Amino acid sequence: MLQRLYYFVILLLATYVLGQERPIALIGTILLPDQSINNGTLLIVNGHIGAVGAEISIPNNAIILHTHGVILPGLIDLHNHLTWNIFPRWKPLEEFGSRYDWQQKPIYKTLLESPHRGLVEAGLSCEMQRYAEVKAITQGTTSVIGSLRRPCNRGLARNLDDDPTLGQILYDVFPLQMIDMKLKEVNDILSSNGSLFIHVAEGSPNDATAAREFLMLKARNLLIPGVSFIHGVALKENDFRAMANASVGLIWSPRSNLELYGDTTNLEAALENHVITAIAPDWSPTGSDGLLSELNFAATWNAGLEYSLFDDRLLLGMATINPAKLVHLEKRLGALNEGYLADVLVLQLNNNQSKLNPYWAATHSTPEDVSLVLIDGKAVYGNSEIMKELVDSTNLESLEICGIEKSISFASQNGPQPSFRQTQQLLKNALRHWGRTLAPLSECGN
Ligand SMILES: [Zn+2]
């Protein structure tokens, strides 16, 4: 009897130990919101950050990785239209007054709207989303918004707008069309700590239609805490003051704004009024392929101004801690603090400037520089040699970014999955019938 009990305890212990993941210790330059730690250690234990600092003790069973790079929080994308990211860059020959303008153009309908609808009607929505999530992850993004609902969300990227464990996060492209019943539901969610993301004043800074949306939103009582305005290119200085007073946030998509409207949001007014601002790509046809490229674009735009509006640390905050604040998750995501969810990005350091200022490296990197992406403490994507150390090689699939081989793991996805190559082929075949081709994962500077 005693012997049987002994075996039972051993079995129980073995099950417990096997069920636990081995801790991972990442060594490199660690970026915290207000300082960096050279040669620091980030310890990941069971999907969470166990410890972070210059001198922390590493458990005996940990996998130790000397990254020789910069370690930062996974990027948080609060504005995207994921399924549209299968399309290559759209280069319109004119600048538009507002989003209502280009959405009526036959060229938009032919190149984007009709093929998109065609693929959705062919039942390829989940494949479109899978491709877009992989694209986001190759850009260091770990959390996305703008996803389709289940069953397409299968545990690859963190789908913020479809995850009840993270609270209620709503995303509505056209809030002025919201019926009263929906508005009541929205208000209930906002009053219980939820958040709402809406497109407002998307157009050129002097477009009257776009500017008028702010007044209409105010009249609908949507200038309230928990709401964030996407774009706001036509907003005036007073509007930013009103937003700050009402604790309303801003999502800034500079590349898409400049390509469609020839200008972008009055960021100076937003920052001066302390409106919490996050940066996001919008979509890849006119915005960036993903957040890393959008950070790079914003840093370059900022460098071209007569007086720079922000430094690299502040800009990185717009893709990490600020978006976390806007979804009320700043105690769980957006920084490398003990106890936080282990969504982590590792970038390689390439030159002296990036070694001297690691925040510069984070805002001037490209997808080639992504060494590793962890979501929930699990290695999802990265350089092949690093991925092999963290993931069973049978779960790895290789893909190429700008001529460099990387590896991706779909082990976290629920249910049986086709290979990524199959997903790509399916989309390519379908797009061919609409005279389109599948966008590359990265435009590689084009
Ligand atoms: Zn948008």
Tab-separated table of C-alpha atoms and ligand atoms in Angstrom:
chain	number	residue	atom	x	y	z
A	1	MET	CA	0.000	0.000	0.000
A	2	LEU	CA	2.814	2.363	0.992
A	3	GLN	CA	4.693	1.451	-2.183
A	4	ARG	CA	1.627	2.202	-4.297
A	5	LEU	CA	1.300	5.621	-2.640
A	6	TYR	CA	5.000	6.250	-3.309
A	7	TYR	CA	4.567	5.556	-7.035
A	8	PHE	CA	1.487	7.737	-7.119
A	9	VAL	CA	3.406	10.688	-5.613
A	10	ILE	CA	6.279	10.184	-8.104
A	11	LEU	CA	3.770	10.102	-10.990
A	12	LEU	CA	2.066	13.246	-9.726
A	13	LEU	CA	5.402	15.072	-9.419
A	14	ALA	CA	6.513	13.931	-12.884
A	15	THR	CA	3.228	15.136	-14.400
A	16	TYR	CA	3.658	18.484	-12.656
A	17	VAL	CA	7.265	18.928	-13.791
A	18	LEU	CA	6.528	17.839	-17.380
A	19	GLY	CA	3.521	20.177	-17.505
A	20	GLN	CA	5.752	23.128	-16.642
A	21	GLU	CA	7.738	24.800	-19.360
A	22	ARG	CA	11.462	25.256	-18.828
A	23	PRO	CA	12.206	28.848	-17.799
A	24	ILE	CA	13.941	30.968	-20.448
A	25	ALA	CA	16.645	33.485	-19.521
A	26	LEU	CA	17.269	36.076	-22.244
A	27	ILE	CA	20.494	38.024	-21.821
A	28	GLY	CA	21.064	41.319	-23.645
A	29	THR	CA	20.253	45.040	-23.493
A	30	ILE	CA	16.870	45.295	-21.822
A	31	LEU	CA	14.590	48.231	-22.585
A	32	LEU	CA	12.402	49.417	-19.742
A	33	PRO	CA	10.035	52.396	-20.203
A	34	ASP	CA	12.497	54.826	-18.586
A	35	GLN	CA	15.933	53.164	-18.722
A	36	SER	CA	17.898	50.403	-20.380
A	37	ILE	CA	19.973	47.700	-18.679
A	38	ASN	CA	23.163	46.613	-20.423
A	39	ASN	CA	23.913	42.929	-20.155
A	40	GLY	CA	20.670	42.401	-18.231
A	41	THR	CA	18.622	39.244	-17.831
A	42	LEU	CA	14.941	38.735	-18.530
A	43	LEU	CA	13.656	35.559	-16.936
A	44	ILE	CA	10.490	34.007	-18.334
A	45	VAL	CA	8.618	31.485	-16.236
A	46	ASN	CA	5.353	29.853	-17.301
A	47	GLY	CA	4.282	32.534	-19.746
A	48	HIS	CA	5.083	35.427	-17.412
A	49	ILE	CA	8.073	37.600	-16.671
A	50	GLY	CA	9.600	36.027	-13.567
A	51	ALA	CA	12.345	38.587	-12.993
A	52	VAL	CA	14.232	41.321	-14.807
A	53	GLY	CA	17.451	43.093	-13.898
A	54	ALA	CA	21.234	43.285	-14.010
A	55	GLU	CA	21.811	40.553	-11.451
A	56	ILE	CA	19.114	38.006	-11.023
A	57	SER	CA	19.471	34.350	-10.172
A	58	ILE	CA	18.746	31.971	-13.023
A	59	PRO	CA	17.141	28.597	-12.155
A	60	ASN	CA	19.269	25.524	-12.935
A	61	ASN	CA	16.820	24.146	-15.481
A	62	ALA	CA	16.534	27.394	-17.477
A	63	ILE	CA	17.397	27.692	-21.173
A	64	ILE	CA	19.933	30.522	-21.326
A	65	LEU	CA	20.129	32.608	-24.520
A	66	HIS	CA	22.801	35.246	-25.039
A	67	THR	CA	20.937	37.393	-27.562
A	68	HIS	CA	23.692	40.008	-28.216
A	69	GLY	CA	20.709	42.197	-28.997
A	70	VAL	CA	18.088	44.475	-27.548
A	71	ILE	CA	15.183	42.963	-25.606
A	72	LEU	CA	11.920	44.897	-25.506
A	73	PRO	CA	8.192	44.309	-25.020
A	74	GLY	CA	6.280	42.810	-27.968
A	75	LEU	CA	4.698	45.619	-29.985
A	76	ILE	CA	0.973	46.331	-29.594
A	77	ASP	CA	-1.001	47.243	-32.730
A	78	LEU	CA	-4.293	49.003	-31.939
A	79	HIS	CA	-5.281	49.836	-35.498
A	80	ASN	CA	-5.285	47.430	-38.369
A	81	HIS	CA	-7.600	45.902	-40.948
A	82	LEU	CA	-5.871	42.546	-40.970
A	83	THR	CA	-7.504	40.707	-43.864
A	84	TRP	CA	-6.590	43.529	-46.282
A	85	ASN	CA	-2.887	42.972	-45.655
A	86	ILE	CA	-2.788	40.211	-48.259
A	87	PHE	CA	-2.767	42.969	-50.910
A	88	PRO	CA	0.395	44.570	-52.249
A	89	ARG	CA	0.971	48.281	-51.785
A	90	TRP	CA	-1.644	50.525	-53.401
A	91	LYS	CA	-0.090	53.657	-54.839
A	92	PRO	CA	-2.943	56.014	-55.731
A	93	LEU	CA	-2.074	58.717	-58.237
A	94	GLU	CA	-3.763	61.455	-56.238
A	95	GLU	CA	-4.189	62.700	-52.679
A	96	PHE	CA	-7.699	62.410	-51.267
A	97	GLY	CA	-9.844	64.760	-49.179
A	98	SER	CA	-11.165	62.102	-46.841
A	99	ARG	CA	-11.731	58.363	-46.566
A	100	TYR	CA	-15.211	58.834	-48.103
A	101	ASP	CA	-13.446	60.136	-51.172
A	102	TRP	CA	-11.168	57.174	-52.014
A	103	GLN	CA	-13.726	54.593	-50.967
A	104	GLN	CA	-15.931	55.759	-53.859
A	105	LYS	CA	-13.207	55.586	-56.510
A	106	PRO	CA	-13.500	52.840	-59.162
A	107	ILE	CA	-9.767	52.141	-58.868
A	108	TYR	CA	-10.084	51.340	-55.121
A	109	LYS	CA	-13.088	49.126	-55.785
A	110	THR	CA	-11.268	47.283	-58.591
A	111	LEU	CA	-7.892	46.809	-56.943
A	112	LEU	CA	-9.000	46.190	-53.371
A	113	GLU	CA	-12.686	46.036	-52.494
A	114	SER	CA	-13.918	43.541	-55.106
A	115	PRO	CA	-11.012	41.072	-54.763
A	116	HIS	CA	-11.323	41.270	-50.949
A	117	ARG	CA	-15.034	40.478	-51.121
A	118	GLY	CA	-14.333	37.720	-53.651
A	119	LEU	CA	-11.941	35.956	-51.298
A	120	VAL	CA	-14.225	36.379	-48.290
A	121	GLU	CA	-17.132	34.913	-50.300
A	122	ALA	CA	-14.856	32.030	-51.328
A	123	GLY	CA	-14.542	31.191	-47.626
A	124	LEU	CA	-10.913	32.273	-47.255
A	125	SER	CA	-11.355	34.756	-44.362
A	126	CYS	CA	-9.430	32.670	-41.842
A	127	GLU	CA	-6.557	32.132	-44.296
A	128	MET	CA	-6.443	35.895	-44.930
A	129	GLN	CA	-6.266	36.536	-41.199
A	130	ARG	CA	-3.605	33.863	-40.676
A	131	TYR	CA	-1.406	35.455	-43.327
A	132	ALA	CA	-1.919	38.889	-41.760
A	133	GLU	CA	-1.080	37.651	-38.261
A	134	VAL	CA	2.148	36.062	-39.516
A	135	LYS	CA	2.942	39.348	-41.276
A	136	ALA	CA	2.347	41.259	-38.019
A	137	ILE	CA	4.527	38.874	-35.993
A	138	THR	CA	7.420	39.181	-38.471
A	139	GLN	CA	7.253	42.898	-37.607
A	140	GLY	CA	7.641	42.312	-33.863
A	141	THR	CA	3.923	42.705	-33.145
A	142	THR	CA	2.514	40.412	-30.487
A	143	SER	CA	-0.959	41.950	-29.913
A	144	VAL	CA	-3.305	42.927	-32.731
A	145	ILE	CA	-6.719	44.462	-33.144
A	146	GLY	CA	-8.985	44.349	-36.200
A	147	SER	CA	-9.268	40.579	-36.330
A	148	LEU	CA	-12.218	38.515	-37.419
A	149	ARG	CA	-13.978	36.805	-34.583
A	150	ARG	CA	-13.635	33.152	-33.725
A	151	PRO	CA	-13.204	30.659	-35.361
A	152	CYS	CA	-10.454	32.594	-37.209
A	153	ASN	CA	-8.659	33.605	-33.994
A	154	ARG	CA	-6.714	30.481	-33.191
A	155	GLY	CA	-4.065	31.567	-30.741
A	156	LEU	CA	-1.301	32.848	-33.008
A	157	ALA	CA	-1.083	36.601	-32.301
A	158	ARG	CA	-2.857	37.967	-29.210
A	159	ASN	CA	-6.243	39.141	-30.564
A	160	LEU	CA	-7.053	41.986	-28.201
A	161	ASP	CA	-10.576	42.552	-29.516
A	162	ASP	CA	-11.562	38.906	-29.082
A	163	ASP	CA	-10.080	37.850	-25.761
A	164	PRO	CA	-12.448	37.867	-22.758
A	165	THR	CA	-9.498	37.346	-20.361
A	166	LEU	CA	-8.229	40.816	-21.322
A	167	GLY	CA	-11.488	42.740	-20.917
A	168	GLN	CA	-13.850	44.154	-23.511
A	169	ILE	CA	-12.133	45.960	-26.343
A	170	LEU	CA	-14.400	47.142	-29.162
A	171	TYR	CA	-13.351	48.257	-32.590
A	172	ASP	CA	-15.782	50.068	-34.854
A	173	VAL	CA	-14.687	51.451	-38.172
A	174	PHE	CA	-17.651	53.772	-38.734
A	175	PRO	CA	-19.030	54.962	-35.391
A	176	LEU	CA	-21.408	57.502	-36.917
A	177	GLN	CA	-23.409	54.638	-38.406
A	178	MET	CA	-23.847	53.006	-35.003
A	179	ILE	CA	-27.516	52.416	-34.181
A	180	ASP	CA	-28.826	53.591	-30.792
A	181	MET	CA	-29.106	50.080	-29.411
A	182	LYS	CA	-25.439	49.415	-30.174
A	183	LEU	CA	-24.519	52.781	-28.663
A	184	LYS	CA	-26.188	51.754	-25.409
A	185	GLU	CA	-24.212	48.498	-25.386
A	186	VAL	CA	-21.011	50.487	-26.052
A	187	ASN	CA	-21.734	52.826	-23.140
A	188	ASP	CA	-22.320	49.876	-20.806
A	189	ILE	CA	-18.976	48.376	-21.819
A	190	LEU	CA	-17.152	51.704	-21.413
A	191	SER	CA	-18.594	52.229	-17.955
A	192	SER	CA	-17.216	48.837	-16.890
A	193	ASN	CA	-13.594	49.591	-17.868
A	194	GLY	CA	-13.894	48.539	-21.521
A	195	SER	CA	-12.479	50.476	-24.445
A	196	LEU	CA	-13.643	51.574	-27.887
A	197	PHE	CA	-11.571	52.401	-30.984
A	198	ILE	CA	-13.203	54.463	-33.718
A	199	HIS	CA	-12.112	56.164	-36.937
A	200	VAL	CA	-12.558	59.921	-36.548
A	201	ALA	CA	-11.591	62.875	-38.756
A	202	GLU	CA	-9.748	60.756	-41.309
A	203	GLY	CA	-8.875	63.046	-44.195
A	204	SER	CA	-6.643	65.952	-45.052
A	205	PRO	CA	-6.177	68.529	-42.243
A	206	ASN	CA	-8.397	71.052	-44.049
A	207	ASP	CA	-11.166	68.699	-45.095
A	208	ALA	CA	-14.465	70.028	-43.735
A	209	THR	CA	-16.257	66.647	-43.785
A	210	ALA	CA	-13.519	64.977	-41.768
A	211	ALA	CA	-13.319	67.865	-39.272
A	212	ARG	CA	-17.096	67.774	-38.771
A	213	GLU	CA	-16.913	64.189	-37.485
A	214	PHE	CA	-15.477	65.428	-34.190
A	215	LEU	CA	-18.589	67.546	-33.535
A	216	MET	CA	-20.867	64.681	-34.511
A	217	LEU	CA	-19.034	62.286	-32.199
A	218	LYS	CA	-19.300	64.807	-29.376
A	219	ALA	CA	-23.035	65.124	-30.008
A	220	ARG	CA	-23.312	61.321	-29.738
A	221	ASN	CA	-21.615	61.528	-26.330
A	222	LEU	CA	-18.545	59.596	-27.412
A	223	LEU	CA	-16.011	62.051	-26.036
A	224	ILE	CA	-15.646	59.976	-22.883
A	225	PRO	CA	-12.954	57.941	-21.095
A	226	GLY	CA	-12.210	54.540	-22.657
A	227	VAL	CA	-12.625	55.866	-26.209
A	228	SER	CA	-9.663	56.343	-28.576
A	229	PHE	CA	-9.839	58.171	-31.879
A	230	ILE	CA	-8.063	56.601	-34.842
A	231	HIS	CA	-6.323	59.057	-37.244
A	232	GLY	CA	-7.734	62.472	-36.232
A	233	VAL	CA	-5.846	64.121	-39.120
A	234	ALA	CA	-8.444	66.902	-39.416
A	235	LEU	CA	-8.576	67.604	-35.667
A	236	LYS	CA	-7.718	71.122	-34.471
A	237	GLU	CA	-5.726	72.151	-31.420
A	238	ASN	CA	-8.873	72.752	-29.342
A	239	ASP	CA	-10.101	69.271	-30.191
A	240	PHE	CA	-6.940	67.749	-28.697
A	241	ARG	CA	-7.457	69.829	-25.557
A	242	ALA	CA	-11.020	68.484	-25.306
A	243	MET	CA	-9.761	64.925	-25.863
A	244	ALA	CA	-7.154	65.286	-23.097
A	245	ASN	CA	-9.787	66.671	-20.709
A	246	ALA	CA	-12.028	63.690	-21.449
A	247	SER	CA	-9.141	61.152	-21.250
A	248	VAL	CA	-9.709	60.166	-24.883
A	249	GLY	CA	-6.710	58.575	-26.630
A	250	LEU	CA	-5.279	58.898	-30.138
A	251	ILE	CA	-4.063	56.262	-32.591
A	252	TRP	CA	-1.618	57.745	-35.089
A	253	SER	CA	-0.951	56.114	-38.487
A	254	PRO	CA	1.523	58.464	-40.179
A	255	ARG	CA	2.409	56.469	-43.281
A	256	SER	CA	-1.166	55.758	-44.363
A	257	ASN	CA	-2.141	59.392	-43.653
A	258	LEU	CA	0.704	60.788	-45.735
A	259	GLU	CA	0.107	58.409	-48.627
A	260	LEU	CA	-3.656	58.999	-48.802
A	261	TYR	CA	-4.036	62.616	-47.655
A	262	GLY	CA	-0.582	64.165	-48.104
A	263	ASP	CA	-0.314	65.060	-44.416
A	264	THR	CA	-0.754	63.593	-40.968
A	265	THR	CA	-2.245	64.390	-37.563
A	266	ASN	CA	-1.191	67.498	-35.637
A	267	LEU	CA	0.966	65.385	-33.359
A	268	GLU	CA	2.526	68.436	-31.774
A	269	ALA	CA	-0.879	69.484	-30.421
A	270	ALA	CA	-1.656	65.934	-29.293
A	271	LEU	CA	1.632	65.621	-27.375
A	272	GLU	CA	1.504	69.150	-25.922
A	273	ASN	CA	-1.961	68.430	-24.554
A	274	HIS	CA	-0.807	65.060	-23.162
A	275	VAL	CA	-3.257	62.996	-25.195
A	276	ILE	CA	-2.129	59.384	-24.749
A	277	THR	CA	-0.951	58.473	-28.238
A	278	ALA	CA	-0.282	55.076	-29.775
A	279	ILE	CA	1.174	54.400	-33.212
A	280	ALA	CA	-0.278	51.745	-35.566
A	281	PRO	CA	0.058	50.793	-39.254
A	282	ASP	CA	-3.659	51.033	-40.344
A	283	TRP	CA	-3.209	48.434	-43.109
A	284	SER	CA	-0.400	47.524	-45.432
A	285	PRO	CA	-1.881	48.703	-48.796
A	286	THR	CA	-1.188	52.354	-47.845
A	287	GLY	CA	0.400	52.049	-44.381
A	288	SER	CA	3.362	49.980	-43.239
A	289	ASP	CA	3.612	46.192	-43.363
A	290	GLY	CA	3.634	46.253	-39.587
A	291	LEU	CA	4.648	48.115	-36.446
A	292	LEU	CA	8.417	47.864	-36.745
A	293	SER	CA	8.268	49.498	-40.186
A	294	GLU	CA	5.753	52.094	-38.952
A	295	LEU	CA	8.133	53.032	-36.092
A	296	ASN	CA	10.918	53.335	-38.626
A	297	PHE	CA	8.714	55.523	-40.847
A	298	ALA	CA	7.695	57.759	-37.912
A	299	ALA	CA	11.310	58.168	-36.755
A	300	THR	CA	12.349	59.189	-40.266
A	301	TRP	CA	9.384	61.587	-40.604
A	302	ASN	CA	10.283	63.132	-37.230
A	303	ALA	CA	13.910	63.583	-38.321
A	304	GLY	CA	12.719	65.615	-41.318
A	305	LEU	CA	10.818	68.171	-39.216
A	306	GLU	CA	12.341	71.539	-38.422
A	307	TYR	CA	12.023	70.706	-34.710
A	308	SER	CA	11.753	67.039	-33.716
A	309	LEU	CA	8.588	66.238	-31.802
A	310	PHE	CA	9.811	63.198	-29.881
A	311	ASP	CA	12.863	61.105	-29.062
A	312	ASP	CA	13.278	57.391	-29.740
A	313	ARG	CA	12.254	56.347	-26.225
A	314	LEU	CA	8.999	58.271	-26.427
A	315	LEU	CA	8.295	56.876	-29.893
A	316	LEU	CA	8.837	53.299	-28.718
A	317	GLY	CA	6.384	54.027	-25.886
A	318	MET	CA	3.745	54.690	-28.578
A	319	ALA	CA	3.995	51.033	-29.647
A	320	THR	CA	4.303	49.506	-26.170
A	321	ILE	CA	3.196	51.152	-22.929
A	322	ASN	CA	0.832	53.739	-24.478
A	323	PRO	CA	-1.319	51.240	-26.390
A	324	ALA	CA	-1.352	49.063	-23.243
A	325	LYS	CA	-2.734	52.070	-21.320
A	326	LEU	CA	-5.413	52.693	-23.948
A	327	VAL	CA	-6.774	49.169	-23.472
A	328	HIS	CA	-6.326	49.338	-19.669
A	329	LEU	CA	-3.740	46.564	-19.733
A	330	GLU	CA	-0.720	48.589	-18.597
A	331	LYS	CA	-0.352	46.305	-15.563
A	332	ARG	CA	-0.135	43.189	-17.766
A	333	LEU	CA	1.320	44.190	-21.149
A	334	GLY	CA	3.495	46.829	-22.815
A	335	ALA	CA	6.516	46.694	-20.466
A	336	LEU	CA	9.031	44.126	-19.236
A	337	ASN	CA	7.979	44.147	-15.598
A	338	GLU	CA	7.892	41.227	-13.190
A	339	GLY	CA	4.559	39.420	-13.322
A	340	TYR	CA	3.594	40.769	-16.769
A	341	LEU	CA	2.602	38.497	-19.653
A	342	ALA	CA	5.778	37.427	-21.459
A	343	ASP	CA	5.229	39.026	-24.882
A	344	VAL	CA	8.785	39.833	-25.901
A	345	LEU	CA	10.684	41.027	-28.963
A	346	VAL	CA	14.434	40.625	-29.484
A	347	LEU	CA	16.223	42.697	-32.143
A	348	GLN	CA	19.801	42.306	-33.239
A	349	LEU	CA	22.144	45.269	-32.880
A	350	ASN	CA	23.883	46.084	-36.136
A	351	ASN	CA	25.957	49.222	-35.829
A	352	ASN	CA	27.527	51.591	-33.348
A	353	GLN	CA	24.603	54.000	-33.221
A	354	SER	CA	22.245	51.228	-32.189
A	355	LYS	CA	24.737	49.998	-29.579
A	356	LEU	CA	25.078	53.471	-28.076
A	357	ASN	CA	21.327	54.103	-27.984
A	358	PRO	CA	19.258	50.911	-27.861
A	359	TYR	CA	16.008	52.929	-28.158
A	360	TRP	CA	17.339	54.187	-31.512
A	361	ALA	CA	17.812	50.542	-32.542
A	362	ALA	CA	14.210	49.740	-31.636
A	363	THR	CA	12.802	52.564	-33.774
A	364	HIS	CA	15.160	52.092	-36.737
A	365	SER	CA	15.087	48.325	-37.177
A	366	THR	CA	13.527	46.386	-40.033
A	367	PRO	CA	12.037	42.857	-40.141
A	368	GLU	CA	15.453	41.419	-41.052
A	369	ASP	CA	16.623	42.429	-37.546
A	370	VAL	CA	13.949	40.468	-35.640
A	371	SER	CA	15.801	37.678	-33.783
A	372	LEU	CA	12.958	36.363	-31.671
A	373	VAL	CA	9.274	36.929	-30.853
A	374	LEU	CA	7.715	35.349	-27.771
A	375	ILE	CA	3.982	35.425	-27.095
A	376	ASP	CA	2.800	34.216	-23.687
A	377	GLY	CA	6.371	33.071	-23.076
A	378	LYS	CA	6.306	30.785	-26.128
A	379	ALA	CA	8.754	31.218	-29.000
A	380	VAL	CA	6.642	31.894	-32.071
A	381	TYR	CA	9.060	33.370	-34.592
A	382	GLY	CA	12.689	34.264	-35.039
A	383	ASN	CA	16.088	33.376	-36.427
A	384	SER	CA	16.226	29.702	-37.216
A	385	GLU	CA	19.153	28.855	-34.924
A	386	ILE	CA	17.460	30.533	-31.933
A	387	MET	CA	14.082	28.932	-32.649
A	388	LYS	CA	15.691	25.480	-32.765
A	389	GLU	CA	16.872	25.980	-29.189
A	390	LEU	CA	13.381	26.838	-27.965
A	391	VAL	CA	10.936	24.807	-30.071
A	392	ASP	CA	10.772	21.163	-31.119
A	393	SER	CA	12.030	21.317	-34.718
A	394	THR	CA	9.047	19.270	-35.985
A	395	ASN	CA	6.890	22.313	-35.152
A	396	LEU	CA	9.034	24.740	-37.139
A	397	GLU	CA	8.449	26.025	-40.636
A	398	SER	CA	10.934	28.216	-42.461
A	399	LEU	CA	10.080	31.410	-44.299
A	400	GLU	CA	12.092	34.136	-45.933
A	401	ILE	CA	12.113	37.845	-45.083
A	402	CYS	CA	14.078	40.078	-47.451
A	403	GLY	CA	16.425	37.229	-48.335
A	404	ILE	CA	16.966	36.087	-44.737
A	405	GLU	CA	15.700	32.748	-43.506
A	406	LYS	CA	13.511	32.811	-40.392
A	407	SER	CA	11.451	30.166	-38.588
A	408	ILE	CA	7.883	30.214	-37.366
A	409	SER	CA	6.034	27.877	-35.025
A	410	PHE	CA	2.297	27.298	-35.177
A	411	ALA	CA	2.390	25.061	-32.092
A	412	SER	CA	0.244	27.546	-30.153
A	413	GLN	CA	-2.559	27.466	-32.745
A	414	ASN	CA	-5.617	25.414	-31.857
A	415	GLY	CA	-6.700	22.493	-33.976
A	416	PRO	CA	-5.096	20.965	-37.054
A	417	GLN	CA	-3.428	23.578	-39.221
A	418	PRO	CA	-2.241	23.587	-42.815
A	419	SER	CA	1.378	24.595	-43.363
A	420	PHE	CA	2.019	28.293	-43.911
A	421	ARG	CA	3.212	27.451	-47.420
A	422	GLN	CA	-0.217	25.917	-48.109
A	423	THR	CA	-1.974	29.021	-46.765
A	424	GLN	CA	0.151	31.215	-49.028
A	425	GLN	CA	-0.537	29.022	-52.063
A	426	LEU	CA	-4.289	29.009	-51.410
A	427	LEU	CA	-4.363	32.809	-51.240
A	428	LYS	CA	-2.146	33.195	-54.312
A	429	ASN	CA	-4.376	30.904	-56.372
A	430	ALA	CA	-7.532	32.730	-55.289
A	431	LEU	CA	-6.086	36.211	-55.895
A	432	ARG	CA	-4.950	35.232	-59.400
A	433	HIS	CA	-8.583	35.060	-60.535
A	434	TRP	CA	-9.070	38.669	-59.433
A	435	GLY	CA	-5.989	39.847	-61.280
A	436	ARG	CA	-4.060	40.342	-58.041
A	437	THR	CA	-1.061	38.798	-56.394
A	438	LEU	CA	-0.290	38.047	-52.755
A	439	ALA	CA	1.682	40.796	-51.013
A	440	PRO	CA	5.083	39.746	-49.727
A	441	LEU	CA	5.382	39.525	-45.940
A	442	SER	CA	7.714	42.515	-46.144
A	443	GLU	CA	8.121	45.149	-48.841
A	444	CYS	CA	11.798	45.359	-47.769
A	445	GLY	CA	12.028	49.124	-48.096
A	446	ASN	CA	9.959	49.543	-51.253
B	1	ZN	ZN	-8.272	52.266	-40.501
